[in-house]
Each structure stands twice: as C-alpha cells, then as structure tokens.
Coordinates of N, CA and C in Angstrom, one line a residue:
Chain A
X203 N 73.9 194.1 136.3 CA 74.5 194.0 138.3 C 74.5 192.8 138.5
X204 N 75.9 192.2 138.5 CA 75.8 190.9 139.1 C 75.7 190.7 140.6
X205 N 75.7 189.4 141.3 CA 75.6 189.6 142.6 C 76.8 189.9 143.5
X206 N 77.1 190.2 144.7 CA 78.3 190.5 145.3 C 78.7 189.1 145.9
X207 N 80.1 189.3 145.7 CA 80.5 187.8 146.1 C 82.0 188.0 146.9
X208 N 82.5 187.3 147.7 CA 83.7 187.4 147.9 C 84.7 186.0 147.5
X209 N 86.0 185.9 147.1 CA 86.6 185.0 147.0 C 88.0 185.3 147.2
X210 N 88.6 184.1 147.7 CA 90.0 184.2 148.1 C 91.1 183.4 147.5
X211 N 92.0 184.1 147.2 CA 92.9 183.5 146.0 C 93.9 182.5 147.3
X212 N 93.7 181.2 147.0 CA 94.4 180.5 148.4 C 95.9 180.5 147.9
X213 N 96.7 181.2 147.1 CA 97.7 181.3 146.5 C 98.5 182.4 147.2
X214 N 97.4 183.5 147.2 CA 98.0 184.8 147.7 C 97.9 184.7 149.3
X215 N 97.2 184.3 150.0 CA 96.7 184.5 151.5 C 97.6 184.0 152.3
X216 N 98.6 184.8 152.9 CA 99.7 184.7 153.9 C 99.0 184.4 155.2
X217 N 97.9 184.2 155.8 CA 97.5 183.8 156.7 C 97.9 185.0 157.9
X218 N 98.0 186.5 157.2 CA 98.2 187.2 158.3 C 97.0 188.0 159.6
X219 N 95.6 187.5 159.0 CA 94.8 187.7 159.8 C 94.1 189.1 159.6
X220 N 94.9 190.0 159.0 CA 94.4 191.4 158.8 C 92.8 191.3 158.6
X221 N 92.4 190.6 157.8 CA 90.8 190.7 157.2 C 90.0 190.5 158.7
X222 N 90.2 189.6 159.5 CA 89.8 189.0 160.6 C 89.9 190.5 161.6
X223 N 90.9 191.0 161.7 CA 90.9 192.2 162.5 C 90.0 193.5 162.0
X224 N 90.3 193.4 160.7 CA 89.6 194.6 160.3 C 88.1 194.5 160.3
X225 N 87.8 193.3 160.1 CA 86.1 193.2 160.6 C 85.8 193.2 161.7
X226 N 86.6 192.8 162.8 CA 86.4 192.8 164.2 C 86.2 194.2 164.5
X227 N 87.1 195.0 163.9 CA 87.5 196.5 164.4 C 86.2 197.3 163.5
X228 N 85.7 197.3 162.4 CA 85.0 198.0 161.7 C 83.7 198.1 162.3
X229 N 83.3 196.5 162.6 CA 81.8 196.4 163.0 C 81.8 196.2 164.4
X230 N 82.6 196.4 165.3 CA 83.0 196.1 166.6 C 82.3 195.1 167.0
X231 N 82.5 194.0 166.5 CA 82.1 193.1 166.8 C 82.4 192.4 168.3
X232 N 81.6 191.8 168.9 CA 81.9 191.4 170.5 C 83.1 190.5 170.3
X233 N 83.8 190.3 172.0 CA 84.6 189.2 172.1 C 83.7 187.8 172.1
X234 N 84.2 187.1 171.4 CA 83.9 185.6 171.3 C 83.0 185.5 170.0
X235 N 82.7 186.6 169.4 CA 82.2 186.2 167.6 C 83.3 186.6 166.8
X236 N 83.6 185.5 165.9 CA 84.3 185.9 164.5 C 83.4 185.9 163.4
X237 N 83.1 187.1 162.8 CA 82.3 186.9 161.3 C 83.2 186.4 160.5
X238 N 84.4 186.6 160.5 CA 85.6 186.1 159.6 C 86.8 185.5 160.2
X239 N 87.1 184.4 159.6 CA 88.3 184.1 160.2 C 89.1 183.1 159.4
X240 N 90.4 182.7 159.4 CA 91.6 182.3 158.2 C 91.8 180.7 158.9
X241 N 91.5 180.0 157.7 CA 91.5 178.3 158.0 C 92.6 178.1 157.2
X242 N 93.9 177.6 157.7 CA 94.9 176.9 157.3 C 94.9 174.9 157.3
X243 N 95.2 174.9 156.0 CA 95.2 173.3 156.0 C 96.9 172.7 155.9
X244 N 97.6 172.1 156.1 CA 98.6 171.5 156.0 C 99.4 172.7 156.9
X245 N 99.4 172.9 158.1 CA 99.9 173.8 158.8 C 101.4 173.5 158.9
X246 N 102.3 174.3 158.4 CA 103.9 174.0 158.7 C 104.4 173.1 157.8
X247 N 103.7 172.4 156.8 CA 103.9 171.4 156.0 C 104.0 171.8 154.4
X248 N 104.7 171.0 153.6 CA 104.5 171.5 152.1 C 103.2 171.2 152.0
X249 N 102.8 172.4 151.2 CA 101.5 172.4 150.4 C 100.6 173.2 151.4
X250 N 101.2 173.8 152.3 CA 100.3 174.6 153.0 C 99.2 175.8 152.5
X251 N 98.4 175.8 153.1 CA 97.4 176.9 152.1 C 96.2 177.3 153.2
X252 N 96.1 178.5 153.4 CA 95.1 179.3 153.7 C 94.1 179.9 153.2
X253 N 93.0 179.8 153.2 CA 91.8 180.7 153.0 C 91.2 181.6 154.2
X254 N 90.9 182.5 153.9 CA 89.8 183.6 154.9 C 88.6 183.1 154.5
X255 N 87.7 182.8 155.6 CA 86.3 182.3 155.4 C 85.0 183.3 156.3
X256 N 84.2 183.6 155.5 CA 82.9 184.3 156.2 C 81.8 183.9 155.8
X257 N 80.7 184.3 155.8 CA 79.5 184.2 155.2 C 79.7 184.7 153.6
X258 N 79.9 183.1 152.5 CA 80.0 183.4 151.3 C 78.7 183.8 150.4
X259 N 77.9 184.4 151.2 CA 76.4 184.8 150.7 C 75.9 184.1 149.5
X260 N 75.8 182.7 149.7 CA 75.1 182.0 148.7 C 74.0 182.5 148.1
X261 N 73.9 182.1 146.6 CA 72.9 182.5 145.7 C 71.7 181.6 146.3
X262 N 71.8 180.5 146.7 CA 70.8 179.6 147.2 C 71.1 179.3 148.5
X263 N 71.1 180.1 149.5 CA 71.6 180.0 151.0 C 70.7 178.8 151.5
X264 N 71.3 177.7 152.2 CA 71.0 176.8 152.9 C 70.2 177.4 154.5
X265 N 70.9 178.7 155.1 CA 70.3 179.4 156.0 C 68.8 179.9 155.9
X266 N 68.9 180.2 154.7 CA 67.4 181.0 154.4 C 66.5 179.4 154.6
X267 N 66.7 178.4 153.9 CA 66.0 177.6 153.9 C 65.5 177.0 155.0
X268 N 66.3 176.5 156.1 CA 66.4 176.3 157.2 C 65.8 177.1 158.2
X269 N 65.6 178.4 158.3 CA 65.2 179.4 159.1 C 63.9 178.9 159.7
X270 N 63.6 178.9 160.9 CA 62.2 178.8 161.0 C 61.3 179.6 160.8
X271 N 61.8 180.8 161.6 CA 61.0 182.3 161.1 C 61.4 183.0 160.2
X272 N 62.2 182.8 159.3 CA 62.4 183.4 158.0 C 63.1 184.6 158.4
X273 N 64.1 185.0 159.1 CA 64.8 186.1 159.4 C 65.8 186.3 158.5
X274 N 66.4 185.6 157.7 CA 67.3 185.5 156.9 C 66.6 185.9 155.2
X275 N 67.3 187.1 154.7 CA 66.8 187.4 153.1 C 67.8 187.8 152.4
X276 N 67.8 187.7 151.1 CA 68.8 188.2 150.1 C 68.5 189.4 149.5
X277 N 69.5 190.1 149.6 CA 69.2 191.7 149.1 C 68.9 191.7 147.4
X278 N 68.7 192.7 147.0 CA 69.2 192.6 145.3 C 70.2 192.4 144.7
X279 N 71.2 192.9 145.9 CA 72.7 192.7 145.2 C 73.1 191.2 145.8
X280 N 72.5 190.7 145.7 CA 72.9 189.2 146.4 C 73.4 188.8 147.7
X281 N 73.3 190.0 148.5 CA 74.2 189.8 149.6 C 72.8 189.2 151.1
X282 N 73.4 188.2 151.6 CA 72.6 187.8 152.4 C 72.6 188.2 153.7
X283 N 71.5 188.8 154.2 CA 71.1 189.8 155.6 C 70.2 188.8 156.4
X284 N 70.1 189.5 157.8 CA 69.1 189.0 158.7 C 68.6 190.2 159.2
X285 N 67.6 189.6 160.3 CA 66.7 190.6 161.0 C 67.0 190.2 162.6
X286 N 67.9 190.8 163.0 CA 68.0 190.5 164.8 C 66.5 190.4 165.2
X287 N 65.8 191.4 165.1 CA 64.7 191.5 165.6 C 63.3 190.2 165.6
X288 N 63.8 189.4 164.5 CA 63.1 188.1 164.0 C 63.8 187.0 164.8
X289 N 64.9 186.9 165.0 CA 65.6 185.7 165.1 C 65.6 185.1 166.5
X290 N 65.4 183.8 166.6 CA 65.1 183.4 167.9 C 66.3 182.5 168.3
X291 N 67.4 182.8 168.1 CA 68.6 182.0 168.4 C 68.7 180.5 168.4
X292 N 67.8 179.6 167.3 CA 67.7 178.2 167.1 C 69.1 177.7 167.1
X293 N 70.0 178.0 166.3 CA 70.9 177.7 165.4 C 70.9 176.8 164.3
X294 N 69.4 176.5 163.7 CA 69.6 176.2 162.6 C 70.5 176.5 161.6
X295 N 70.7 177.8 161.3 CA 71.5 178.4 160.3 C 72.8 177.9 160.6
X296 N 73.6 177.9 161.7 CA 74.6 177.5 162.1 C 74.9 175.9 161.5
X297 N 74.1 175.0 161.9 CA 74.0 173.7 161.6 C 73.9 173.6 160.0
X298 N 73.2 174.4 159.4 CA 73.0 174.3 158.1 C 74.4 174.8 157.1
X299 N 74.9 176.0 157.2 CA 75.8 176.7 156.9 C 77.1 175.7 156.6
X300 N 77.6 175.5 155.2 CA 78.9 175.0 154.8 C 80.0 175.8 155.3
X301 N 79.9 176.8 155.6 CA 81.1 177.8 156.3 C 81.4 178.1 157.6
X302 N 80.3 177.6 158.6 CA 80.4 177.8 159.6 C 80.0 179.5 160.0
X303 N 79.6 180.1 159.2 CA 79.5 181.6 159.1 C 78.6 182.2 160.4
X304 N 77.1 181.4 160.4 CA 76.3 182.3 161.6 C 77.0 181.9 163.2
X305 N 77.2 183.4 163.8 CA 78.0 183.2 165.0 C 76.9 183.3 166.1
X306 N 77.1 182.7 167.2 CA 76.1 182.9 168.5 C 76.6 183.3 169.6
X307 N 76.3 184.8 170.3 CA 77.2 185.0 171.3 C 76.2 184.4 172.5
X308 N 77.4 183.8 173.4 CA 76.8 183.1 174.6 C 76.2 183.8 175.8
X309 N 75.0 184.1 175.7 CA 74.1 185.0 176.6 C 73.7 184.1 177.8
X310 N 73.7 184.6 179.2 CA 73.1 184.2 179.9 C 73.8 182.9 180.7
X311 N 73.7 182.6 182.1 CA 74.4 181.5 182.8 C 74.2 180.3 182.0
X312 N 73.1 179.7 181.5 CA 73.1 178.6 181.0 C 73.2 178.2 179.4
X313 N 74.1 179.3 179.1 CA 74.5 179.0 177.6 C 73.8 179.5 176.4
X314 N 72.6 180.0 176.7 CA 71.5 180.3 175.8 C 72.1 181.1 174.7
X315 N 72.2 180.8 173.4 CA 72.7 181.3 172.5 C 72.6 182.9 172.1
X316 N 71.5 183.4 172.3 CA 71.6 184.8 171.5 C 71.0 184.9 170.2
X317 N 70.9 186.1 169.6 CA 70.8 186.6 168.5 C 71.8 186.0 167.1
X318 N 71.6 185.5 166.4 CA 72.6 185.3 165.1 C 73.1 186.2 164.6
X319 N 74.8 186.3 164.5 CA 75.5 187.5 164.1 C 76.3 186.7 162.7
X320 N 76.1 187.4 161.6 CA 77.3 187.0 160.7 C 77.7 188.0 159.9
X321 N 78.9 187.8 158.8 CA 78.9 188.7 158.0 C 77.9 189.2 157.3
X322 N 78.2 190.9 157.0 CA 76.8 191.3 156.3 C 77.3 191.8 155.1
X323 N 78.6 191.5 154.7 CA 79.2 192.2 153.3 C 79.3 193.5 154.0
X324 N 79.3 194.2 154.9 CA 79.5 195.1 155.4 C 78.4 196.2 154.6
X325 N 77.3 195.7 154.6 CA 75.9 196.4 154.2 C 74.8 196.3 155.4
X326 N 75.3 196.3 156.8 CA 74.5 196.4 157.7 C 73.1 195.8 157.7
X327 N 72.0 196.1 157.7 CA 70.8 195.3 157.7 C 69.6 195.9 157.8
X328 N 68.7 195.3 158.2 CA 67.2 196.3 157.9 C 66.9 197.2 158.8
X329 N 67.5 198.2 158.8 CA 67.5 199.4 159.6 C 67.6 200.4 158.8
X330 N 67.3 201.6 158.9 CA 68.3 203.2 158.1 C 69.5 202.9 157.9
X331 N 69.8 203.1 156.7 CA 71.2 203.1 156.3 C 72.0 204.0 157.0
X332 N 73.1 203.3 157.7 CA 74.2 204.4 158.5 C 73.3 204.9 159.9
X333 N 72.3 204.2 160.3 CA 71.8 204.7 161.4 C 72.5 204.0 162.8
X334 N 72.3 204.9 164.0 CA 72.7 204.2 165.1 C 72.5 202.6 165.4
X335 N 71.5 202.7 165.3 CA 70.4 201.3 165.4 C 71.3 200.4 164.8
X336 N 71.6 200.6 163.3 CA 71.9 199.5 162.4 C 73.4 199.3 162.8
X337 N 74.0 200.5 163.3 CA 75.3 199.9 163.3 C 75.4 199.2 164.8
X338 N 74.8 199.5 165.8 CA 74.7 198.6 167.5 C 74.5 197.2 167.1
X339 N 73.3 196.9 165.7 CA 73.0 195.7 165.5 C 73.7 194.8 164.8
X340 N 74.1 195.5 163.7 CA 74.7 194.9 162.6 C 76.1 195.1 162.3
X341 N 76.7 196.4 162.7 CA 78.0 197.1 162.3 C 77.9 198.1 161.2
X342 N 78.9 198.5 160.5 CA 79.0 199.4 159.5 C 78.2 198.8 158.6
X343 N 77.7 199.9 157.3 CA 77.2 199.7 156.3 C 77.7 200.6 155.4
X344 N 79.0 199.8 155.0 CA 79.8 200.5 153.9 C 79.4 200.3 152.7
X345 N 78.8 199.7 152.3 CA 77.8 199.6 151.0 C 77.1 200.8 150.6
X346 N 76.3 201.1 151.4 CA 75.5 202.4 151.2 C 76.6 203.4 151.2
X347 N 77.5 203.4 151.3 CA 78.3 204.6 150.9 C 79.3 204.3 149.9
X348 N 79.1 203.5 149.0 CA 79.7 203.0 148.4 C 81.1 202.3 148.0
X349 N 81.6 201.9 149.6 CA 82.5 201.1 149.3 C 82.6 199.5 149.9
X350 N 83.4 198.6 150.0 CA 83.5 197.2 149.5 C 83.9 197.2 151.3
X351 N 83.4 196.0 151.6 CA 84.0 195.2 152.6 C 85.5 195.6 153.1
X352 N 85.6 196.0 154.3 CA 87.0 196.4 154.6 C 87.7 195.2 154.8
X353 N 87.5 193.9 155.3 CA 88.3 192.8 155.0 C 89.0 192.7 153.8
X354 N 88.3 192.9 152.7 CA 88.7 192.7 151.4 C 89.7 194.0 151.0
X355 N 89.4 195.5 151.4 CA 90.1 196.3 150.9 C 91.4 196.4 152.0
X356 N 91.2 195.8 152.8 CA 92.5 195.8 153.8 C 93.8 194.9 153.4
X357 N 92.9 193.7 152.6 CA 93.8 192.7 152.2 C 95.4 193.0 151.8
X358 N 96.4 192.7 152.1 CA 97.6 193.3 151.9 C 98.3 192.8 150.2
X359 N 97.8 191.3 150.3 CA 98.2 190.6 149.3 C 97.2 190.4 148.2
X360 N 96.0 191.3 148.4 CA 94.7 191.3 147.8 C 94.2 189.9 147.1
X361 N 94.6 188.8 148.5 CA 94.3 187.7 148.0 C 92.4 187.4 148.2
X362 N 92.2 188.4 149.2 CA 90.7 188.3 149.3 C 89.8 189.3 148.8
X363 N 89.3 189.1 147.4 CA 88.3 189.8 146.7 C 87.1 190.0 147.0
X364 N 86.6 191.0 146.9 CA 84.8 191.1 147.0 C 84.2 192.3 146.1
X365 N 83.2 192.1 146.0 CA 82.5 193.2 144.9 C 81.7 192.2 143.9
X366 N 81.4 192.9 143.1 CA 80.4 192.5 141.7 C 81.0 191.1 141.5
X367 N 80.2 190.0 141.2 CA 80.9 188.8 141.0 C 81.6 188.7 139.9
X368 N 80.9 189.3 138.8 CA 81.5 189.1 137.2 C 82.7 190.3 137.6
X369 N 82.8 191.2 138.5 CA 84.4 192.2 138.5 C 85.3 190.7 138.9
X370 N 85.1 190.3 140.2 CA 85.7 189.3 141.0 C 86.3 188.2 140.0
X371 N 85.3 187.7 139.2 CA 85.8 186.8 138.4 C 86.6 186.9 137.3
X372 N 86.6 188.2 136.9 CA 87.1 188.5 135.6 C 88.8 188.9 136.2
X373 N 89.0 189.6 137.4 CA 90.4 189.5 138.1 C 90.7 188.1 138.7
X374 N 90.3 187.5 138.7 CA 90.8 186.1 139.2 C 91.2 185.0 138.1
X375 N 90.3 185.4 137.0 CA 90.4 185.1 135.5 C 92.0 185.3 135.1
X376 N 92.0 186.7 135.1 CA 93.3 187.3 134.8 C 94.7 187.1 135.3
X377 N 94.4 186.6 137.1 CA 95.3 186.2 137.7 C 95.5 184.6 137.4
X378 N 95.3 183.8 136.9 CA 95.1 182.6 136.6 C 96.0 182.2 135.3
X379 N 95.6 183.3 134.4 CA 96.6 183.5 132.9 C 97.7 183.7 133.2
X380 N 97.9 184.9 134.3 CA 99.4 185.2 134.2 C 100.0 184.4 135.1
X381 N 99.5 183.4 135.8 CA 100.5 182.2 136.7 C 100.8 181.5 135.6
X382 N 99.9 181.0 134.8 CA 100.2 179.7 133.8 C 100.5 178.6 134.3
X383 N 99.5 178.5 135.5 CA 99.5 176.9 136.0 C 97.8 176.9 136.5
X384 N 97.2 176.0 136.2 CA 95.9 175.6 137.0 C 95.2 176.8 137.3
X385 N 94.2 176.4 138.4 CA 93.4 177.5 138.8 C 94.1 178.0 140.1
X386 N 94.8 177.1 140.7 CA 95.5 177.7 142.0 C 94.5 177.2 143.2
X387 N 93.5 176.5 142.8 CA 92.4 176.1 143.4 C 92.4 174.7 143.8
X388 N 92.1 174.4 144.8 CA 92.2 172.7 145.1 C 90.7 172.4 144.9
X389 N 90.8 171.0 144.3 CA 89.6 170.1 143.9 C 89.4 169.2 145.1
X390 N 88.6 168.2 144.8 CA 88.3 167.3 145.8 C 89.5 166.5 145.9
X391 N 90.1 166.1 145.1 CA 91.6 165.5 145.0 C 92.6 166.0 146.5
X392 N 92.6 167.1 146.3 CA 93.6 167.7 147.3 C 93.0 168.0 148.7
X393 N 91.4 167.9 148.5 CA 91.0 168.4 149.8 C 90.7 166.9 150.7
X394 N 90.8 166.0 150.1 CA 90.5 164.7 150.3 C 91.7 163.6 150.1
X395 N 92.9 164.1 150.0 CA 94.2 163.3 149.9 C 94.3 162.4 149.1
X396 N 94.0 163.0 147.8 CA 93.9 161.9 146.6 C 92.7 161.1 146.2
X397 N 91.7 161.2 147.1 CA 90.5 160.5 146.7 C 89.8 161.4 145.7
X398 N 89.0 160.9 144.7 CA 88.3 161.6 143.7 C 89.3 162.4 142.7
X399 N 88.7 163.1 141.8 CA 89.6 163.9 140.9 C 89.2 165.5 141.0
Chain B
X59 N 25.3 185.2 192.6 CA 25.9 186.6 192.7 C 27.3 186.6 192.6
X60 N 28.3 185.8 193.5 CA 29.5 185.4 193.5 C 30.2 185.0 192.5
X61 N 29.2 183.9 191.7 CA 29.8 183.0 190.3 C 30.0 184.2 189.4
X62 N 28.8 185.0 189.1 CA 28.7 186.1 188.2 C 29.9 187.1 188.2
X63 N 30.2 187.1 189.4 CA 31.5 188.1 189.8 C 32.9 187.6 189.3
X64 N 32.8 186.2 189.7 CA 34.2 185.5 189.4 C 34.1 185.3 187.7
X65 N 33.0 184.8 187.3 CA 32.8 184.8 185.6 C 33.3 186.2 184.9
X66 N 33.0 187.2 185.6 CA 33.4 188.7 184.8 C 34.8 188.6 185.1
X67 N 35.4 188.6 186.4 CA 36.6 188.5 186.5 C 37.7 188.1 185.4
X68 N 37.3 186.7 185.3 CA 37.8 185.6 184.5 C 37.6 186.2 183.3
X69 N 36.6 187.1 182.5 CA 36.6 187.1 181.3 C 37.2 188.4 180.9
X70 N 37.5 189.3 182.0 CA 38.2 190.6 181.6 C 39.5 190.0 181.7
X71 N 40.1 189.1 182.9 CA 41.4 188.5 182.5 C 42.0 188.1 181.4
X72 N 41.0 187.1 180.7 CA 41.2 186.5 179.8 C 41.2 187.5 178.6
X73 N 40.3 188.7 178.6 CA 40.5 189.5 177.8 C 42.1 190.6 177.5
X74 N 42.5 190.7 178.7 CA 43.7 191.5 178.7 C 45.0 190.6 178.5
X75 N 45.0 189.3 178.7 CA 45.9 188.5 178.6 C 46.0 188.4 176.8
X76 N 44.6 188.1 176.2 CA 44.6 188.0 174.9 C 45.1 189.0 174.1
X77 N 45.0 190.3 174.6 CA 45.1 191.4 174.1 C 46.8 191.8 174.0
X78 N 47.4 191.2 174.7 CA 48.7 191.1 174.5 C 49.5 190.1 173.6
X79 N 48.7 189.3 172.8 CA 49.0 188.9 172.1 C 48.8 189.2 170.5
X80 N 48.5 190.4 170.5 CA 48.6 191.1 169.2 C 49.8 191.3 168.5
X81 N 49.9 191.7 167.4 CA 51.3 192.1 166.7 C 52.0 192.9 167.4
X82 N 51.1 194.2 167.4 CA 51.8 195.4 167.6 C 51.9 195.1 169.4
X83 N 51.9 194.2 170.1 CA 52.3 194.3 171.5 C 53.5 193.2 171.3
X84 N 53.5 192.1 170.6 CA 54.9 191.2 170.9 C 55.8 192.1 169.9
X85 N 55.7 193.1 169.1 CA 56.7 193.4 167.9 C 57.4 192.6 167.0
X86 N 56.7 191.7 166.7 CA 57.1 190.6 165.7 C 56.2 190.0 164.8
X87 N 56.4 189.5 163.8 CA 55.0 188.6 163.0 C 54.4 187.6 163.7
X88 N 53.4 187.3 164.0 CA 52.7 186.2 164.7 C 52.4 185.2 163.5
X89 N 52.1 185.7 162.6 CA 51.7 184.6 161.4 C 52.9 184.4 160.5
X90 N 53.5 183.3 160.2 CA 54.7 183.3 159.1 C 53.8 182.8 157.8
X91 N 54.8 183.2 156.7 CA 54.5 182.5 155.3 C 55.7 182.1 155.2
X92 N 55.6 180.4 155.5 CA 56.8 179.6 154.9 C 57.7 180.3 153.8
X93 N 59.0 180.9 154.0 CA 59.9 181.1 152.8 C 59.9 182.5 152.7
X94 N 59.0 183.1 153.3 CA 58.8 184.8 153.2 C 59.6 185.7 154.0
X95 N 60.4 186.6 153.6 CA 60.7 187.3 155.0 C 59.7 188.2 155.4
X96 N 59.2 188.5 156.5 CA 58.5 189.4 157.1 C 58.8 190.4 157.9
X97 N 60.4 190.7 158.4 CA 60.7 191.7 159.0 C 60.7 192.7 158.4
X98 N 61.6 194.0 159.0 CA 61.5 195.2 158.5 C 62.2 195.2 156.8
X99 N 61.5 196.0 156.0 CA 62.3 195.7 154.8 C 63.8 196.6 154.6
X100 N 64.4 196.1 154.1 CA 66.1 196.7 153.8 C 65.7 197.9 153.2
X101 N 66.4 198.9 153.2 CA 66.8 200.3 152.7 C 67.8 199.9 151.6
X102 N 67.4 200.2 150.3 CA 68.3 199.8 148.8 C 69.1 200.7 148.9
X103 N 70.4 200.2 148.5 CA 71.8 200.9 148.2 C 71.5 201.9 146.8
X104 N 71.8 203.0 146.9 CA 71.9 204.1 145.7 C 72.6 203.6 144.7
X105 N 72.0 203.6 143.2 CA 72.9 203.0 142.1 C 74.1 203.8 141.8
X106 N 74.3 205.0 142.8 CA 75.6 205.7 142.7 C 76.7 205.2 143.8
X107 N 76.0 204.5 144.5 CA 76.8 203.9 145.3 C 77.3 202.2 145.2
X108 N 76.2 201.7 144.3 CA 76.9 200.5 143.7 C 77.7 200.5 142.5
X109 N 77.2 201.9 141.8 CA 78.7 201.8 140.9 C 80.0 202.4 141.5
X110 N 79.9 202.8 142.6 CA 81.1 203.1 143.3 C 81.9 201.8 143.5
X111 N 81.0 201.1 144.3 CA 81.8 199.8 144.7 C 82.0 198.9 143.7
X112 N 81.3 199.0 142.5 CA 81.9 198.3 141.3 C 83.3 198.7 140.6
X113 N 83.4 200.1 140.5 CA 84.8 200.5 140.6 C 85.7 200.1 141.7
X114 N 85.4 200.5 142.5 CA 86.4 199.9 143.8 C 86.8 198.6 143.5
X115 N 85.7 197.3 143.1 CA 86.4 196.0 142.7 C 87.2 196.1 141.7
X116 N 87.1 196.7 141.0 CA 88.1 196.8 139.6 C 89.6 197.3 140.2
X117 N 89.3 197.9 141.1 CA 90.8 198.4 141.5 C 91.8 197.7 142.5
X118 N 90.7 196.5 142.5 CA 91.8 195.4 143.4 C 92.3 194.4 142.6
X119 N 92.1 194.8 140.9 CA 93.1 194.1 140.0 C 94.5 194.7 140.0
X120 N 94.7 195.9 140.2 CA 96.0 196.3 140.1 C 97.3 196.1 140.9
X121 N 97.4 194.8 141.5 CA 98.0 194.2 142.8 C 98.9 193.2 142.1

C-alpha cells in the first residue's frame, strides 16, 4: 500500500472551483476557512494555468516538524491529520507549510486564531470513525467508508486525482504518454519566467 | 495561633491549585516528548475500505 496523495493535472484544470465547493459542502467548513482553493497564474493571458491546492499530505511534513505541541501526525496511509484537542493555535504550521494549507478561524474580538483546520483527505481525525464528534471537529470521514476525497471525485475533468500514490502516478503517466508532449507540468523555468531550467 | 491558621489555609489553597494541574484536570498532555504525537490514537481504516478506495482511484483513469 502506497501513501495517499493528491495530484492536480494543470493541463486539465479549468478553474471551475467545484473542488472548493465540494470540500466546503461535504465537510461543512465554516465561513472564512478554505481547506482547498484554486490558484491561477497568468490569468487571462497566454499560458494561463490553474491548479487546485490543499494540504498535500507531505511524506516529511514540515508542519509536523515545527508543531510545538506535536498535534499533527501521519497515519499509516500517509495522511497528515491533527488533533484539535491539542492544538494551541500558534500558527507555526501555517508559516512552515509551502502550500498555505493550515487555516485558522478568526475567533474573538482581538483576532485570536483558534484551532488549526486543514484538509484531512476526507479521513476525519483522532475520534471514532464517522462519529458526530469527529464530523463536527474535522468533517466527513469518507476514507473509512472506502471513498476518496469528494474534491477529487467531483472533479469533472478529472484534473484532480486522489488516492494511492502508485495508482495516481500510473494514471498521470498514462496521460503524459497519450498527450505526447512533456509532462505538462511546470518546472522552475516556467515558475520564475525563464530563470533556471 | 493565628500564624498557624494562615499557614494551614495557605497549604490547603496550594494543594487545591496544584491539584488542578493534573493531566486528568487539564485534559491534555502536560509533558511532551518532542516529535511524538501524544493525542488520542487514530482509528485505523479497515483493509476493505482501503481496497475500495484503491479501486476508486483506478476509476479516475477512464476519463
């Protein structure tokens, strides 16, 4: 069993934001928090590309390394989850995450952060699977039902792939071969306008 | 006599306030081991559910 991974195919994403809506609806994510969002570069210009970004469930997650109270952990399936009971809302995970995945609700009059919230790969958290408590704290646990994250299941162009890393990479590899040009992904050269290779 | 009373009161107050520092009172770990998750354990996903998810991942291929 490989680790659970997301992969967004930038050649297929049409910036419809259905993944964002599906995530918010499925997990009843409150206002002000986006576990997933679509990022577009070169908007309205030639070479426009969009990708859907959320927690990438890193194998060596920087958020786990920096958390002062060790509230974030890796499951056996490689999903990065956290305990809201332990979180102190310090925000270190947000500073360390290259994808901006950890989100904080603004609670209180003085802008205190509250407990961290992020994509759970629709796998809930450290509560009984599919319990009310788990749903209220972390959202739906679709993985316990043998279902993939709804953002990927809802994606109409199948740009967003989710699941076992071996399967996801095989699907993407097949697409690359079928397209017959490059990986369809950007390198540093594209990201930084010609610099690097 | 008065000093003894104040002292015993202080001991009682100190005892009560320290009693609230126990792990069961706080409901969270008080001693951390760096790099070790000490929260509630996560319930495992059944092998059947994982296999179902794996098959589901393959279904994303057909588009």
